[in-house]
Amino acid sequence: MRLVVDLDLCIGCGVCEQECPELFEVGDDGLAHAIVDDPGPELFDCAGAAEELCPVDAISILGE
Ligand code: F3S
């Protein structure tokens, strides 16, 4: 699994980081970044929740 944040869409609301701090961090640029390249299965639920809750659909989960 790979996580991609579309930085053109992200508005920096921070919901992904709140929901899943193991995988997302809002950086100094005010935008979210995936902080783990290849998360293990134990983080799939968390990643899925962040993807669903992002208000602008900026998060994509690839290679499921
Ligand atoms: Fe950005 Fe969506 Fe996270 S707007 S900060 S990727 S919840």
Coordinates of N, CA, C and O and ligand atoms in Angstrom, one line a residue:
M1 N 0.9 -1.2 0.0 CA 0.0 0.0 0.0 C 0.9 1.2 0.0 O 1.9 1.3 0.6
R2 N 0.5 2.2 -0.8 CA 1.2 3.5 -0.8 C 0.2 4.6 -0.6 O -0.9 4.6 -1.2
L3 N 0.6 5.6 0.1 CA -0.3 6.8 0.4 C 0.2 8.0 -0.4 O 1.4 8.2 -0.4
V4 N -0.8 8.6 -1.0 CA -0.4 9.8 -1.7 C -1.3 11.0 -1.3 O -2.6 10.8 -1.3
V5 N -0.8 12.1 -1.0 CA -1.5 13.3 -0.7 C -1.4 14.2 -1.8 O -0.3 14.6 -2.2
D6 N -2.5 14.6 -2.4 CA -2.5 15.6 -3.5 C -2.3 17.0 -2.9 O -3.3 17.5 -2.4
L7 N -1.1 17.5 -3.0 CA -0.9 18.8 -2.4 C -1.6 20.0 -3.0 O -1.7 21.0 -2.4
D8 N -2.1 19.7 -4.2 CA -2.9 20.8 -4.9 C -4.3 20.9 -4.3 O -5.0 21.9 -4.4
L9 N -4.7 19.7 -3.7 CA -6.0 19.7 -3.1 C -6.0 20.0 -1.6 O -7.0 20.5 -1.0
C10 N -5.0 19.5 -0.9 CA -5.0 19.6 0.6 C -5.1 21.0 1.0 O -4.5 21.9 0.5
I11 N -6.0 21.2 2.0 CA -6.2 22.5 2.6 C -5.6 22.6 4.0 O -5.8 23.6 4.8
G12 N -4.9 21.6 4.4 CA -4.2 21.6 5.7 C -5.1 21.5 6.9 O -4.7 22.0 8.0
C13 N -6.3 20.9 6.8 CA -7.2 20.9 7.9 C -6.7 20.0 9.0 O -7.2 20.2 10.2
G14 N -5.9 19.1 8.7 CA -5.3 18.2 9.8 C -6.1 17.0 10.2 O -5.7 16.4 11.2
V15 N -7.2 16.8 9.6 CA -8.0 15.7 10.0 C -7.3 14.3 9.9 O -7.4 13.5 10.7
C16 N -6.5 14.2 8.8 CA -5.7 13.0 8.6 C -4.7 12.7 9.7 O -4.6 11.6 10.2
E17 N -4.1 13.8 10.1 CA -3.1 13.6 11.2 C -3.8 13.3 12.5 O -3.3 12.5 13.3
Q18 N -4.9 13.9 12.8 CA -5.7 13.6 14.0 C -6.1 12.1 14.0 O -6.0 11.4 15.0
E19 N -6.6 11.7 12.8 CA -7.1 10.4 12.7 C -6.0 9.3 12.7 O -6.2 8.2 13.2
C20 N -4.9 9.6 12.1 CA -3.9 8.6 11.8 C -2.5 9.3 11.9 O -1.8 9.4 10.9
P21 N -2.1 9.6 13.1 CA -0.8 10.3 13.3 C 0.4 9.4 12.9 O 1.5 9.9 12.7
E22 N 0.2 8.1 12.9 CA 1.2 7.2 12.5 C 1.6 7.4 11.0 O 2.7 7.0 10.6
L23 N 0.7 7.9 10.2 CA 0.9 7.9 8.8 C 0.9 9.3 8.2 O 1.5 9.5 7.1
F24 N 0.3 10.3 8.8 CA 0.3 11.6 8.2 C 0.8 12.7 9.2 O 0.5 12.6 10.4
E25 N 1.4 13.7 8.6 CA 1.9 14.8 9.4 C 1.6 16.1 8.6 O 1.9 16.1 7.4
V26 N 1.1 17.1 9.2 CA 1.0 18.4 8.6 C 2.3 19.1 8.8 O 2.7 19.4 9.9
G27 N 3.0 19.4 7.7 CA 4.3 20.0 7.7 C 4.3 21.5 7.9 O 3.3 22.1 8.0
D28 N 5.5 22.0 7.9 CA 5.7 23.4 8.0 C 5.1 24.2 6.9 O 4.8 25.4 6.9
D29 N 4.9 23.5 5.8 CA 4.3 24.1 4.6 C 2.7 24.1 4.8 O 2.0 24.6 3.9
G30 N 2.2 23.6 5.9 CA 0.8 23.7 6.1 C 0.0 22.6 5.4 O -1.2 22.6 5.4
L31 N 0.7 21.7 4.8 CA 0.1 20.6 4.0 C 0.4 19.3 4.6 O 1.5 19.1 5.2
A32 N -0.4 18.3 4.3 CA -0.2 16.9 4.9 C 0.8 16.2 4.0 O 0.8 16.3 2.8
H33 N 1.6 15.4 4.7 CA 2.5 14.5 4.0 C 2.4 13.1 4.7 O 2.3 13.0 5.9
A34 N 2.5 12.1 3.8 CA 2.6 10.7 4.3 C 4.0 10.5 4.8 O 5.0 10.8 4.2
I35 N 4.1 10.0 6.1 CA 5.4 9.9 6.7 C 5.9 8.4 6.7 O 7.0 8.2 7.2
V36 N 5.1 7.5 6.2 CA 5.5 6.1 6.1 C 5.4 5.7 4.6 O 4.3 5.9 4.0
D37 N 6.4 5.2 4.1 CA 6.4 4.8 2.6 C 5.5 3.6 2.4 O 4.7 3.6 1.4
D38 N 5.6 2.6 3.2 CA 4.9 1.3 2.9 C 4.3 0.8 4.2 O 4.8 -0.1 4.8
P39 N 3.1 1.4 4.6 CA 2.6 1.0 5.9 C 2.1 -0.5 5.9 O 1.7 -1.0 4.9
G40 N 2.3 -1.1 7.0 CA 1.9 -2.5 7.2 C 0.4 -2.6 7.3 O -0.3 -1.6 7.5
P41 N -0.1 -3.8 7.3 CA -1.6 -4.1 7.3 C -2.3 -3.5 8.5 O -3.5 -3.2 8.5
E42 N -1.5 -3.4 9.6 CA -2.1 -3.0 10.9 C -2.6 -1.5 10.8 O -3.3 -1.0 11.6
L43 N -2.1 -0.8 9.7 CA -2.4 0.6 9.6 C -3.4 0.8 8.4 O -3.8 2.0 8.2
F44 N -3.9 -0.2 7.8 CA -4.8 -0.1 6.7 C -6.1 0.6 7.1 O -6.7 1.5 6.4
D45 N -6.7 0.2 8.3 CA -8.0 0.8 8.7 C -7.8 2.3 9.0 O -8.7 3.1 8.6
C46 N -6.7 2.6 9.6 CA -6.4 4.0 9.9 C -6.3 4.8 8.7 O -6.8 5.9 8.5
A47 N -5.5 4.3 7.7 CA -5.3 5.0 6.4 C -6.7 5.2 5.7 O -7.0 6.2 5.2
G48 N -7.5 4.1 5.7 CA -8.8 4.2 5.1 C -9.7 5.3 5.7 O -10.4 6.0 5.0
A49 N -9.6 5.3 7.0 CA -10.4 6.4 7.8 C -10.0 7.8 7.4 O -10.8 8.6 7.1
A50 N -8.7 8.0 7.3 CA -8.2 9.3 6.9 C -8.6 9.6 5.5 O -9.0 10.8 5.2
E51 N -8.5 8.6 4.6 CA -8.9 8.9 3.2 C -10.4 9.3 3.2 O -10.7 10.2 2.5
E52 N -11.2 8.6 3.9 CA -12.7 8.9 3.9 C -13.0 10.3 4.5 O -13.9 11.0 4.1
L53 N -12.2 10.6 5.6 CA -12.6 11.8 6.3 C -12.0 13.1 5.7 O -12.5 14.2 6.0
C54 N -11.0 13.0 4.8 CA -10.4 14.2 4.2 C -11.5 14.9 3.5 O -12.2 14.4 2.6
P55 N -11.8 16.2 3.8 CA -12.9 16.9 3.3 C -12.7 17.2 1.8 O -13.7 17.6 1.1
V56 N -11.5 17.2 1.3 CA -11.3 17.5 -0.1 C -10.8 16.3 -0.9 O -10.3 16.5 -2.1
D57 N -10.9 15.2 -0.4 CA -10.5 13.9 -1.1 C -9.1 14.0 -1.6 O -8.8 13.6 -2.8
A58 N -8.2 14.5 -0.8 CA -6.8 14.7 -1.2 C -6.0 13.4 -1.1 O -4.9 13.4 -1.6
I59 N -6.5 12.5 -0.3 CA -5.7 11.3 0.0 C -6.1 10.1 -0.9 O -7.3 9.8 -1.1
S60 N -5.1 9.5 -1.5 CA -5.3 8.3 -2.3 C -4.5 7.2 -1.7 O -3.4 7.3 -1.2
I61 N -5.1 6.0 -1.7 CA -4.4 4.8 -1.3 C -4.2 3.9 -2.5 O -5.2 3.5 -3.2
L62 N -3.0 3.7 -2.8 CA -2.6 2.9 -4.0 C -2.1 1.5 -3.7 O -1.6 1.3 -2.6
G63 N -2.4 0.6 -4.6 CA -1.8 -0.7 -4.5 C -2.4 -1.5 -3.4 O -1.7 -2.3 -2.8
E64 N -3.7 -1.4 -3.1 CA -4.3 -2.2 -2.1 C -4.5 -3.6 -2.6 O -4.7 -3.9 -3.7
Ligands
F3S1 FE1 -5.0 17.8 3.9 FE2 -7.1 16.2 3.8 FE3 -5.2 15.9 5.6 S1 -7.1 18.4 3.5 S2 -4.5 17.9 6.0 S3 -5.0 15.7 3.4 S4 -7.4 15.6 5.9

